[in-house]
Amino acid sequence: MLCSSFSIARLAIPAVSILISFLAYTSQYFFLHFKEASLRRDEVWRINFFALCIWICYYRACTVNPGRIPEGWEPKDRQSLKADQADGRQRWCRRCEAFKPPRAHHCKTCRRCIPKMDHHCPWTSNCVSHFTFPHFIRFLFYAVVGMSYLETLLFERASIVWKSRNLPSYMGPSAGQLGHLFALLVTNSLTVFALFILLVRTLWSLGTNTTTIESWEIERHETLVRRARHFGGFLPGPGGISVQIKKQEFPYDIGIWSNIKAGMGGSPNVLSWFWPLARTPHRSTGLEYEENGFEDASVSWPPPDPDRIPLPARGQANSAAFASGATGNFEIDAFNRRKAEDLKRQKTSIEVQRRKPFHVRFDDSLSTSSSEDGDYSDNGSVDGEESWKNSEGERLRDFGVDEEVEFYDEEDIPLAILMQQRRQKAQ
């Protein structure tokens, strides 16, 4: 299955190249031989100008290095790092065995942490990141503009054919030309429609300074906030603790002008945003980002998530449950359930286990009471576990993120032991 997916991925760039060639060049061949409305000189250079821009931007979107985290990089504030780890904010990558800057994620295809990762694009076989996003959005822009122009030319010829539909066949285009026109019109229309939707979505992300992954995180956070309202602002976490969930503002939306400037490489020159040969953002950037200051400086993104918090040490479960300030039957029941699970785990096995999904840890009665919140999947289970999907049915893995890294699946084992175990497995 992996080999099949890999083979399909390798065909993506050739397939897109064939599509561009088919629309840009066979259309000119058709226009030149369409006697009823032959191709004009201004139309020739416009088509080829847009085709050249598309080729340049697509090549750069495919080949520009999406970046990597410099070896030995560490956050400036180590105290905030400890707080982030306690709240389940993923600042340490267990794959790279290195610190992870804000907005970075581990790509399962590129096999490294990508600065400001938006998603891994299958059609460019490359990550859309801090360094490749400007080239990617320029490619979408010129593709939509160029194919929209081609659509007007095709529609003009198609309308001529339709008006002469009652004339004898020998007085109009041949059957081959009609088939060619139909293929061009259908292919171009479907492609420009799909790319237009993608362009609008990408422009929205540019204007709000959010990546596709961060949009998923925002929706996930809103879901947790709605769910927590039913239980006094707390949700159960590992080891019987209760995690406080409160509304947190997205920190990187710094105003539409600054958002666009930051997304297009930091340049305030509007003309450079459209220039296909514009430079790639400097490699020294992509590790720190300006924030809007709506939240306290000690608060970072993403917000706390009970399913992304590592399991505490077994001996600390009791104190953790009450140190969290948990009150009410919900917190007590959550603590008792976690205590029973810990005792059972100690008796049965000492092997590393993956934490049970959120809906398994949730009591049936509590699940029933929270059903009004509307956060249930089709099969009736709470969709707060690692397989949680947003409103469009997308998981983090759909954006190319390595979910096994994004969600803790190991217990209270020291990092040095984990590294030793991985080395032994590799050997």
CSV table of C-alpha atoms in Angstrom, one decimal:
chain,number,residue,atom,x,y,z
A,1,MET,CA,0.0,0.0,0.0
A,2,LEU,CA,2.8,2.4,0.8
A,3,CYS,CA,4.6,1.5,-2.4
A,4,SER,CA,1.4,2.2,-4.3
A,5,SER,CA,0.9,5.6,-2.6
A,6,PHE,CA,4.5,6.5,-3.3
A,7,SER,CA,4.2,5.6,-7.0
A,8,ILE,CA,1.1,7.7,-7.3
A,9,ALA,CA,2.8,10.6,-5.6
A,10,ARG,CA,5.7,10.4,-8.1
A,11,LEU,CA,3.2,10.8,-11.0
A,12,ALA,CA,1.6,14.0,-9.6
A,13,ILE,CA,4.2,16.4,-11.0
A,14,PRO,CA,4.2,14.8,-14.5
A,15,ALA,CA,0.4,14.8,-14.5
A,16,VAL,CA,0.2,18.5,-13.7
A,17,SER,CA,2.8,19.2,-16.3
A,18,ILE,CA,0.9,17.3,-19.0
A,19,LEU,CA,-2.3,19.2,-17.9
A,20,ILE,CA,-0.5,22.6,-18.3
A,21,SER,CA,0.9,21.6,-21.7
A,22,PHE,CA,-2.4,20.3,-22.9
A,23,LEU,CA,-4.3,23.5,-22.0
A,24,ALA,CA,-1.6,26.0,-23.0
A,25,TYR,CA,-0.3,24.6,-26.2
A,26,THR,CA,-2.8,22.3,-27.8
A,27,SER,CA,-5.4,25.1,-27.4
A,28,GLN,CA,-3.2,27.4,-29.6
A,29,TYR,CA,-3.0,24.6,-32.2
A,30,PHE,CA,-6.8,24.5,-32.2
A,31,PHE,CA,-7.2,28.3,-32.4
A,32,LEU,CA,-4.7,28.5,-35.3
A,33,HIS,CA,-6.7,26.0,-37.4
A,34,PHE,CA,-10.2,27.3,-36.4
A,35,LYS,CA,-11.0,29.3,-39.5
A,36,GLU,CA,-14.2,30.9,-38.1
A,37,ALA,CA,-12.1,32.8,-35.4
A,38,SER,CA,-8.4,32.3,-35.9
A,39,LEU,CA,-6.0,33.2,-33.1
A,40,ARG,CA,-5.0,36.9,-33.0
A,41,ARG,CA,-1.5,38.1,-32.2
A,42,ASP,CA,-2.4,39.7,-28.9
A,43,GLU,CA,-4.1,36.4,-27.8
A,44,VAL,CA,-0.9,34.5,-28.6
A,45,TRP,CA,1.4,36.5,-26.4
A,46,ARG,CA,-1.1,36.6,-23.6
A,47,ILE,CA,-1.6,32.9,-23.5
A,48,ASN,CA,2.2,32.3,-23.6
A,49,PHE,CA,2.8,34.9,-21.0
A,50,PHE,CA,0.5,33.3,-18.5
A,51,ALA,CA,1.8,29.9,-19.4
A,52,LEU,CA,5.4,31.0,-18.7
A,53,CYS,CA,4.4,32.5,-15.3
A,54,ILE,CA,2.6,29.3,-14.4
A,55,TRP,CA,5.6,27.2,-15.3
A,56,ILE,CA,8.0,29.3,-13.3
A,57,CYS,CA,5.8,29.5,-10.2
A,58,TYR,CA,5.0,25.8,-10.4
A,59,TYR,CA,8.7,24.8,-10.7
A,60,ARG,CA,9.6,26.9,-7.7
A,61,ALA,CA,6.7,25.6,-5.7
A,62,CYS,CA,7.9,22.1,-6.4
A,63,THR,CA,11.7,22.6,-6.0
A,64,VAL,CA,12.2,25.2,-3.4
A,65,ASN,CA,13.4,23.7,-0.1
A,66,PRO,CA,10.5,24.0,2.5
A,67,GLY,CA,13.1,24.5,5.2
A,68,ARG,CA,14.2,22.6,8.3
A,69,ILE,CA,14.9,23.5,11.9
A,70,PRO,CA,18.5,24.5,12.4
A,71,GLU,CA,20.5,21.8,14.4
A,72,GLY,CA,20.8,22.7,18.0
A,73,TRP,CA,18.0,25.3,18.0
A,74,GLU,CA,16.5,26.0,21.4
A,75,PRO,CA,13.7,28.4,22.5
A,76,LYS,CA,14.9,31.5,24.3
A,77,ASP,CA,12.5,31.1,27.2
A,78,ARG,CA,13.1,27.6,28.7
A,79,GLN,CA,10.5,28.3,31.5
A,80,SER,CA,7.7,28.8,29.0
A,81,LEU,CA,8.8,25.6,27.3
A,82,LYS,CA,8.2,23.6,30.5
A,83,ALA,CA,4.8,25.2,30.8
A,84,ASP,CA,4.0,24.3,27.2
A,85,GLN,CA,5.0,20.7,27.7
A,86,ALA,CA,2.8,20.5,30.9
A,87,ASP,CA,-0.2,21.8,28.9
A,88,GLY,CA,0.4,19.5,26.0
A,89,ARG,CA,1.7,22.0,23.6
A,90,GLN,CA,4.0,20.1,21.3
A,91,ARG,CA,7.4,21.9,21.5
A,92,TRP,CA,9.5,18.8,21.4
A,93,CYS,CA,9.6,16.5,18.3
A,94,ARG,CA,10.2,12.9,19.2
A,95,ARG,CA,11.0,12.0,15.6
A,96,CYS,CA,13.7,14.7,15.1
A,97,GLU,CA,14.6,14.5,18.8
A,98,ALA,CA,14.9,18.3,18.9
A,99,PHE,CA,13.0,21.3,20.0
A,100,LYS,CA,10.2,22.5,17.7
A,101,PRO,CA,9.6,26.2,17.0
A,102,PRO,CA,6.2,27.8,17.1
A,103,ARG,CA,4.0,26.9,14.1
A,104,ALA,CA,6.3,24.1,13.0
A,105,HIS,CA,5.0,20.5,12.5
A,106,HIS,CA,6.6,17.2,11.6
A,107,CYS,CA,5.8,16.2,8.0
A,108,LYS,CA,5.4,12.5,7.6
A,109,THR,CA,6.5,12.7,3.9
A,110,CYS,CA,9.5,15.1,4.3
A,111,ARG,CA,10.4,13.3,7.5
A,112,ARG,CA,11.4,16.4,9.4
A,113,CYS,CA,9.9,19.4,11.1
A,114,ILE,CA,8.8,22.1,8.7
A,115,PRO,CA,8.8,25.8,9.7
A,116,LYS,CA,5.2,27.2,9.6
A,117,MET,CA,3.9,24.1,7.8
A,118,ASP,CA,0.6,24.7,6.0
A,119,HIS,CA,0.2,21.3,4.5
A,120,HIS,CA,2.1,18.8,2.3
A,121,CYS,CA,0.8,19.4,-1.2
A,122,PRO,CA,0.5,16.1,-3.3
A,123,TRP,CA,0.4,18.1,-6.6
A,124,THR,CA,3.8,19.7,-6.0
A,125,SER,CA,5.2,16.8,-4.0
A,126,ASN,CA,6.5,19.5,-1.6
A,127,CYS,CA,5.5,21.1,1.7
A,128,VAL,CA,3.7,24.4,1.6
A,129,SER,CA,5.6,26.2,4.3
A,130,HIS,CA,7.1,29.6,5.4
A,131,PHE,CA,9.5,29.4,2.4
A,132,THR,CA,7.3,27.9,-0.3
A,133,PHE,CA,4.0,29.6,0.4
A,134,PRO,CA,4.7,32.7,-1.7
A,135,HIS,CA,5.6,30.6,-4.7
A,136,PHE,CA,2.5,28.3,-4.1
A,137,ILE,CA,0.0,31.2,-4.0
A,138,ARG,CA,1.6,32.9,-7.1
A,139,PHE,CA,1.2,29.6,-8.9
A,140,LEU,CA,-2.5,29.4,-8.0
A,141,PHE,CA,-3.0,33.1,-8.9
A,142,TYR,CA,-1.5,32.8,-12.4
A,143,ALA,CA,-3.1,29.4,-13.0
A,144,VAL,CA,-6.6,30.9,-12.2
A,145,VAL,CA,-6.0,34.1,-14.2
A,146,GLY,CA,-4.4,32.3,-17.1
A,147,MET,CA,-7.1,29.6,-17.4
A,148,SER,CA,-9.9,32.2,-16.9
A,149,TYR,CA,-8.5,34.0,-19.9
A,150,LEU,CA,-8.3,30.8,-21.9
A,151,GLU,CA,-11.9,30.1,-20.8
A,152,THR,CA,-13.1,33.3,-22.5
A,153,LEU,CA,-11.3,32.3,-25.7
A,154,LEU,CA,-12.7,28.8,-25.7
A,155,PHE,CA,-16.2,30.1,-24.9
A,156,GLU,CA,-16.0,32.6,-27.8
A,157,ARG,CA,-15.2,29.7,-30.3
A,158,ALA,CA,-17.8,27.5,-28.7
A,159,SER,CA,-20.5,30.1,-29.1
A,160,ILE,CA,-19.6,30.4,-32.8
A,161,VAL,CA,-20.0,26.7,-33.3
A,162,TRP,CA,-23.3,26.8,-31.5
A,163,LYS,CA,-24.6,29.6,-33.7
A,164,SER,CA,-23.8,27.6,-36.8
A,165,ARG,CA,-25.2,24.3,-35.6
A,166,ASN,CA,-27.9,24.3,-38.3
A,167,LEU,CA,-25.5,24.7,-41.2
A,168,PRO,CA,-24.2,21.7,-43.2
A,169,SER,CA,-21.4,19.9,-41.5
A,170,TYR,CA,-18.9,20.6,-44.3
A,171,MET,CA,-19.3,24.3,-43.6
A,172,GLY,CA,-18.1,24.1,-40.0
A,173,PRO,CA,-15.2,22.6,-38.0
A,174,SER,CA,-14.4,19.0,-38.4
A,175,ALA,CA,-15.4,16.3,-36.0
A,176,GLY,CA,-11.8,16.2,-34.7
A,177,GLN,CA,-11.9,19.9,-34.0
A,178,LEU,CA,-15.2,19.7,-32.2
A,179,GLY,CA,-13.9,16.9,-30.0
A,180,HIS,CA,-10.8,18.9,-29.3
A,181,LEU,CA,-12.8,22.0,-28.4
A,182,PHE,CA,-15.1,20.0,-26.1
A,183,ALA,CA,-12.1,18.3,-24.3
A,184,LEU,CA,-10.4,21.7,-23.8
A,185,LEU,CA,-13.6,23.4,-22.6
A,186,VAL,CA,-14.5,20.7,-20.1
A,187,THR,CA,-10.9,20.2,-18.8
A,188,ASN,CA,-10.3,23.9,-18.5
A,189,SER,CA,-13.6,24.6,-16.8
A,190,LEU,CA,-13.3,21.9,-14.2
A,191,THR,CA,-9.7,22.8,-13.4
A,192,VAL,CA,-10.2,26.5,-13.1
A,193,PHE,CA,-13.2,25.9,-10.9
A,194,ALA,CA,-11.3,23.7,-8.5
A,195,LEU,CA,-8.2,26.0,-8.4
A,196,PHE,CA,-10.4,29.1,-7.9
A,197,ILE,CA,-11.9,27.5,-4.7
A,198,LEU,CA,-8.3,26.6,-3.6
A,199,LEU,CA,-7.1,30.1,-4.4
A,200,VAL,CA,-9.9,31.8,-2.4
A,201,ARG,CA,-9.2,29.5,0.6
A,202,THR,CA,-5.5,30.3,0.4
A,203,LEU,CA,-6.1,34.0,0.1
A,204,TRP,CA,-8.3,33.8,3.2
A,205,SER,CA,-5.5,32.1,5.1
A,206,LEU,CA,-3.1,34.7,3.8
A,207,GLY,CA,-5.3,37.6,5.1
A,208,THR,CA,-5.8,36.0,8.5
A,209,ASN,CA,-2.2,34.7,8.8
A,210,THR,CA,-3.4,31.2,9.5
A,211,THR,CA,-2.1,28.0,8.0
A,212,THR,CA,-4.4,25.1,7.1
A,213,ILE,CA,-3.2,23.2,10.1
A,214,GLU,CA,-3.9,26.1,12.4
A,215,SER,CA,-7.4,26.4,11.0
A,216,TRP,CA,-7.9,22.8,12.1
A,217,GLU,CA,-6.4,23.7,15.5
A,218,ILE,CA,-8.7,26.7,15.9
A,219,GLU,CA,-11.8,24.6,15.1
A,220,ARG,CA,-10.6,21.9,17.5
A,221,HIS,CA,-10.1,24.5,20.3
A,222,GLU,CA,-13.6,25.9,19.7
A,223,THR,CA,-15.0,22.3,20.0
A,224,LEU,CA,-13.2,21.8,23.4
A,225,VAL,CA,-14.4,25.2,24.7
A,226,ARG,CA,-18.0,24.3,23.9
A,227,ARG,CA,-17.7,20.9,25.4
A,228,ALA,CA,-16.0,22.3,28.6
A,229,ARG,CA,-18.9,24.6,29.2
A,230,HIS,CA,-21.0,21.6,30.3
A,231,PHE,CA,-18.5,20.7,33.0
A,232,GLY,CA,-17.6,24.0,34.6
A,233,GLY,CA,-14.8,24.8,32.2
A,234,PHE,CA,-12.8,21.6,32.8
A,235,LEU,CA,-12.3,18.4,30.8
A,236,PRO,CA,-10.7,15.2,32.1
A,237,GLY,CA,-7.0,14.7,31.3
A,238,PRO,CA,-4.6,11.8,31.9
A,239,GLY,CA,-3.9,10.5,35.5
A,240,GLY,CA,-7.3,11.8,36.8
A,241,ILE,CA,-6.4,15.5,36.5
A,242,SER,CA,-8.8,18.1,35.2
A,243,VAL,CA,-7.6,20.4,32.5
A,244,GLN,CA,-9.0,23.9,32.4
A,245,ILE,CA,-10.3,24.9,28.9
A,246,LYS,CA,-10.9,28.5,28.3
A,247,LYS,CA,-11.2,30.6,25.1
A,248,GLN,CA,-7.8,31.6,23.7
A,249,GLU,CA,-7.3,34.0,20.9
A,250,PHE,CA,-5.2,33.1,17.9
A,251,PRO,CA,-1.9,35.1,18.4
A,252,TYR,CA,-0.6,35.5,14.9
A,253,ASP,CA,-3.4,37.6,13.3
A,254,ILE,CA,-1.6,41.0,13.3
A,255,GLY,CA,-3.8,42.9,10.9
A,256,ILE,CA,-4.6,42.2,7.3
A,257,TRP,CA,-1.8,44.3,5.8
A,258,SER,CA,0.9,42.8,8.1
A,259,ASN,CA,-0.6,39.4,7.6
A,260,ILE,CA,-0.2,39.6,3.8
A,261,LYS,CA,3.2,41.1,4.1
A,262,ALA,CA,4.4,38.3,6.4
A,263,GLY,CA,2.9,35.6,4.2
A,264,MET,CA,4.6,37.0,1.1
A,265,GLY,CA,8.1,36.8,2.5
A,266,GLY,CA,8.0,40.0,4.5
A,267,SER,CA,8.3,42.4,1.6
A,268,PRO,CA,6.1,45.5,1.6
A,269,ASN,CA,6.6,45.8,-2.2
A,270,VAL,CA,3.2,44.9,-3.7
A,271,LEU,CA,4.7,44.3,-7.2
A,272,SER,CA,7.1,41.7,-5.8
A,273,TRP,CA,4.1,39.7,-4.6
A,274,PHE,CA,3.2,39.1,-8.2
A,275,TRP,CA,6.7,38.7,-9.6
A,276,PRO,CA,7.3,35.0,-10.5
A,277,LEU,CA,11.0,35.4,-9.9
A,278,ALA,CA,10.6,37.0,-6.5
A,279,ARG,CA,13.2,35.8,-4.0
A,280,THR,CA,12.4,33.1,-1.4
A,281,PRO,CA,12.1,34.3,2.2
A,282,HIS,CA,15.5,34.4,3.9
A,283,ARG,CA,16.5,31.2,5.5
A,284,SER,CA,17.2,32.9,8.9
A,285,THR,CA,13.4,33.6,9.2
A,286,GLY,CA,10.7,31.1,10.0
A,287,LEU,CA,11.6,30.5,13.7
A,288,GLU,CA,9.9,33.4,15.4
A,289,TYR,CA,6.7,35.3,14.5
A,290,GLU,CA,5.1,38.5,15.5
A,291,GLU,CA,2.1,38.2,17.9
A,292,ASN,CA,-0.9,40.5,18.4
A,293,GLY,CA,-0.6,40.6,22.2
A,294,PHE,CA,-4.2,39.7,22.9
A,295,GLU,CA,-3.0,36.9,25.2
A,296,ASP,CA,-0.5,36.9,28.0
A,297,ALA,CA,3.1,36.5,26.8
A,298,SER,CA,3.4,33.2,28.7
A,299,VAL,CA,0.5,31.7,26.7
A,300,SER,CA,1.4,30.1,23.4
A,301,TRP,CA,-0.4,28.3,20.6
A,302,PRO,CA,-1.9,25.7,20.3
A,303,PRO,CA,-4.1,25.9,23.4
A,304,PRO,CA,-4.2,23.0,25.9
A,305,ASP,CA,-5.8,19.8,24.7
A,306,PRO,CA,-6.5,16.9,27.1
A,307,ASP,CA,-5.6,14.4,24.4
A,308,ARG,CA,-2.2,16.0,23.7
A,309,ILE,CA,-1.0,15.9,27.3
A,310,PRO,CA,1.5,13.2,28.3
A,311,LEU,CA,0.5,10.8,31.1
A,312,PRO,CA,2.0,11.8,34.5
A,313,ALA,CA,4.0,9.5,36.6
A,314,ARG,CA,1.8,6.9,38.3
A,315,GLY,CA,2.9,7.9,41.7
A,316,GLN,CA,1.9,11.5,41.0
A,317,ALA,CA,-1.6,10.7,39.8
A,318,ASN,CA,-3.2,11.3,43.2
A,319,SER,CA,-1.6,14.6,43.9
A,320,ALA,CA,-2.1,15.8,40.4
A,321,ALA,CA,-5.8,15.2,40.5
A,322,PHE,CA,-6.4,17.4,43.6
A,323,ALA,CA,-3.6,19.9,42.8
A,324,SER,CA,-5.5,20.9,39.7
A,325,GLY,CA,-8.3,22.4,41.9
A,326,ALA,CA,-10.9,19.9,40.6
A,327,THR,CA,-14.3,20.1,42.3
A,328,GLY,CA,-17.6,18.5,41.8
A,329,ASN,CA,-18.7,14.9,41.0
A,330,PHE,CA,-17.3,15.1,37.5
A,331,GLU,CA,-13.7,15.7,38.6
A,332,ILE,CA,-13.9,13.1,41.4
A,333,ASP,CA,-15.3,10.5,39.0
A,334,ALA,CA,-12.6,11.3,36.5
A,335,PHE,CA,-10.0,10.9,39.1
A,336,ASN,CA,-11.4,7.6,40.3
A,337,ARG,CA,-11.6,6.2,36.8
A,338,ARG,CA,-8.0,7.2,36.1
A,339,LYS,CA,-6.9,5.7,39.4
A,340,ALA,CA,-8.6,2.4,38.6
A,341,GLU,CA,-7.1,2.3,35.1
A,342,ASP,CA,-3.6,3.0,36.5
A,343,LEU,CA,-3.9,0.2,39.0
A,344,LYS,CA,-5.1,-2.2,36.3
A,345,ARG,CA,-2.2,-1.2,34.1
A,346,GLN,CA,0.3,-1.8,36.8
A,347,LYS,CA,-1.1,-5.3,37.5
A,348,THR,CA,-1.4,-6.4,33.9
A,349,SER,CA,1.7,-5.0,32.1
A,350,ILE,CA,4.5,-2.6,32.3
A,351,GLU,CA,4.8,-2.2,28.5
A,352,VAL,CA,4.3,1.1,26.8
A,353,GLN,CA,0.6,1.5,25.8
A,354,ARG,CA,-1.2,4.0,23.8
A,355,ARG,CA,-3.7,6.1,25.8
A,356,LYS,CA,-7.3,5.2,25.3
A,357,PRO,CA,-9.2,7.6,23.0
A,358,PHE,CA,-11.2,10.4,24.5
A,359,HIS,CA,-14.6,8.8,24.0
A,360,VAL,CA,-13.4,5.6,25.8
A,361,ARG,CA,-12.3,7.6,28.8
A,362,PHE,CA,-15.5,9.5,28.9
A,363,ASP,CA,-18.3,8.1,31.1
A,364,ASP,CA,-21.6,7.1,29.3
A,365,SER,CA,-23.7,9.4,31.4
A,366,LEU,CA,-21.4,12.3,30.7
A,367,SER,CA,-21.4,11.5,27.0
A,368,THR,CA,-25.2,11.6,27.0
A,369,SER,CA,-25.3,14.9,28.8
A,370,SER,CA,-22.9,16.5,26.3
A,371,SER,CA,-24.8,15.3,23.3
A,372,GLU,CA,-26.5,18.7,23.0
A,373,ASP,CA,-23.1,20.2,22.2
A,374,GLY,CA,-23.2,18.5,18.7
A,375,ASP,CA,-19.7,17.3,18.9
A,376,TYR,CA,-20.4,13.7,17.9
A,377,SER,CA,-19.4,11.6,14.9
A,378,ASP,CA,-21.9,9.6,12.9
A,379,ASN,CA,-21.5,6.5,15.0
A,380,GLY,CA,-22.4,8.3,18.2
A,381,SER,CA,-19.1,8.5,19.9
A,382,VAL,CA,-17.5,11.6,21.1
A,383,ASP,CA,-15.1,12.8,18.4
A,384,GLY,CA,-12.5,14.3,20.8
A,385,GLU,CA,-9.9,11.5,20.4
A,386,GLU,CA,-6.8,11.5,18.2
A,387,SER,CA,-9.1,10.8,15.2
A,388,TRP,CA,-11.1,13.9,15.7
A,389,LYS,CA,-12.2,15.5,12.4
A,390,ASN,CA,-13.1,19.1,11.6
A,391,SER,CA,-16.4,20.2,9.9
A,392,GLU,CA,-14.9,19.2,6.5
A,393,GLY,CA,-14.0,15.7,7.7
A,394,GLU,CA,-10.3,16.3,7.8
A,395,ARG,CA,-7.7,15.0,10.3
A,396,LEU,CA,-4.2,16.3,10.9
A,397,ARG,CA,-2.8,13.4,8.8
A,398,ASP,CA,-4.8,14.7,5.8
A,399,PHE,CA,-2.5,17.8,5.8
A,400,GLY,CA,0.7,15.6,5.9
A,401,VAL,CA,1.3,15.9,9.6
A,402,ASP,CA,2.7,12.9,11.5
A,403,GLU,CA,-0.1,12.3,13.9
A,404,GLU,CA,2.0,9.9,16.1
A,405,VAL,CA,4.2,12.9,16.9
A,406,GLU,CA,1.5,15.4,17.3
A,407,PHE,CA,-0.3,13.2,19.9
A,408,TYR,CA,1.6,11.7,22.9
A,409,ASP,CA,1.3,7.9,22.8
A,410,GLU,CA,3.8,7.0,25.4
A,411,GLU,CA,3.6,7.1,29.2
A,412,ASP,CA,5.9,8.5,31.8
A,413,ILE,CA,9.1,7.1,30.3
A,414,PRO,CA,12.2,9.3,30.4
A,415,LEU,CA,13.2,10.7,27.0
A,416,ALA,CA,16.7,9.1,27.3
A,417,ILE,CA,15.1,5.6,27.6
A,418,LEU,CA,12.8,6.3,24.7
A,419,MET,CA,15.8,7.3,22.5
A,420,GLN,CA,17.7,4.1,23.6
A,421,GLN,CA,14.7,2.0,22.8
A,422,ARG,CA,14.4,3.5,19.3
A,423,ARG,CA,18.1,2.9,18.7
A,424,GLN,CA,17.8,-0.7,19.7
A,425,LYS,CA,14.8,-1.1,17.3
A,426,ALA,CA,16.7,0.5,14.5
A,427,GLN,CA,19.6,-1.9,15.1
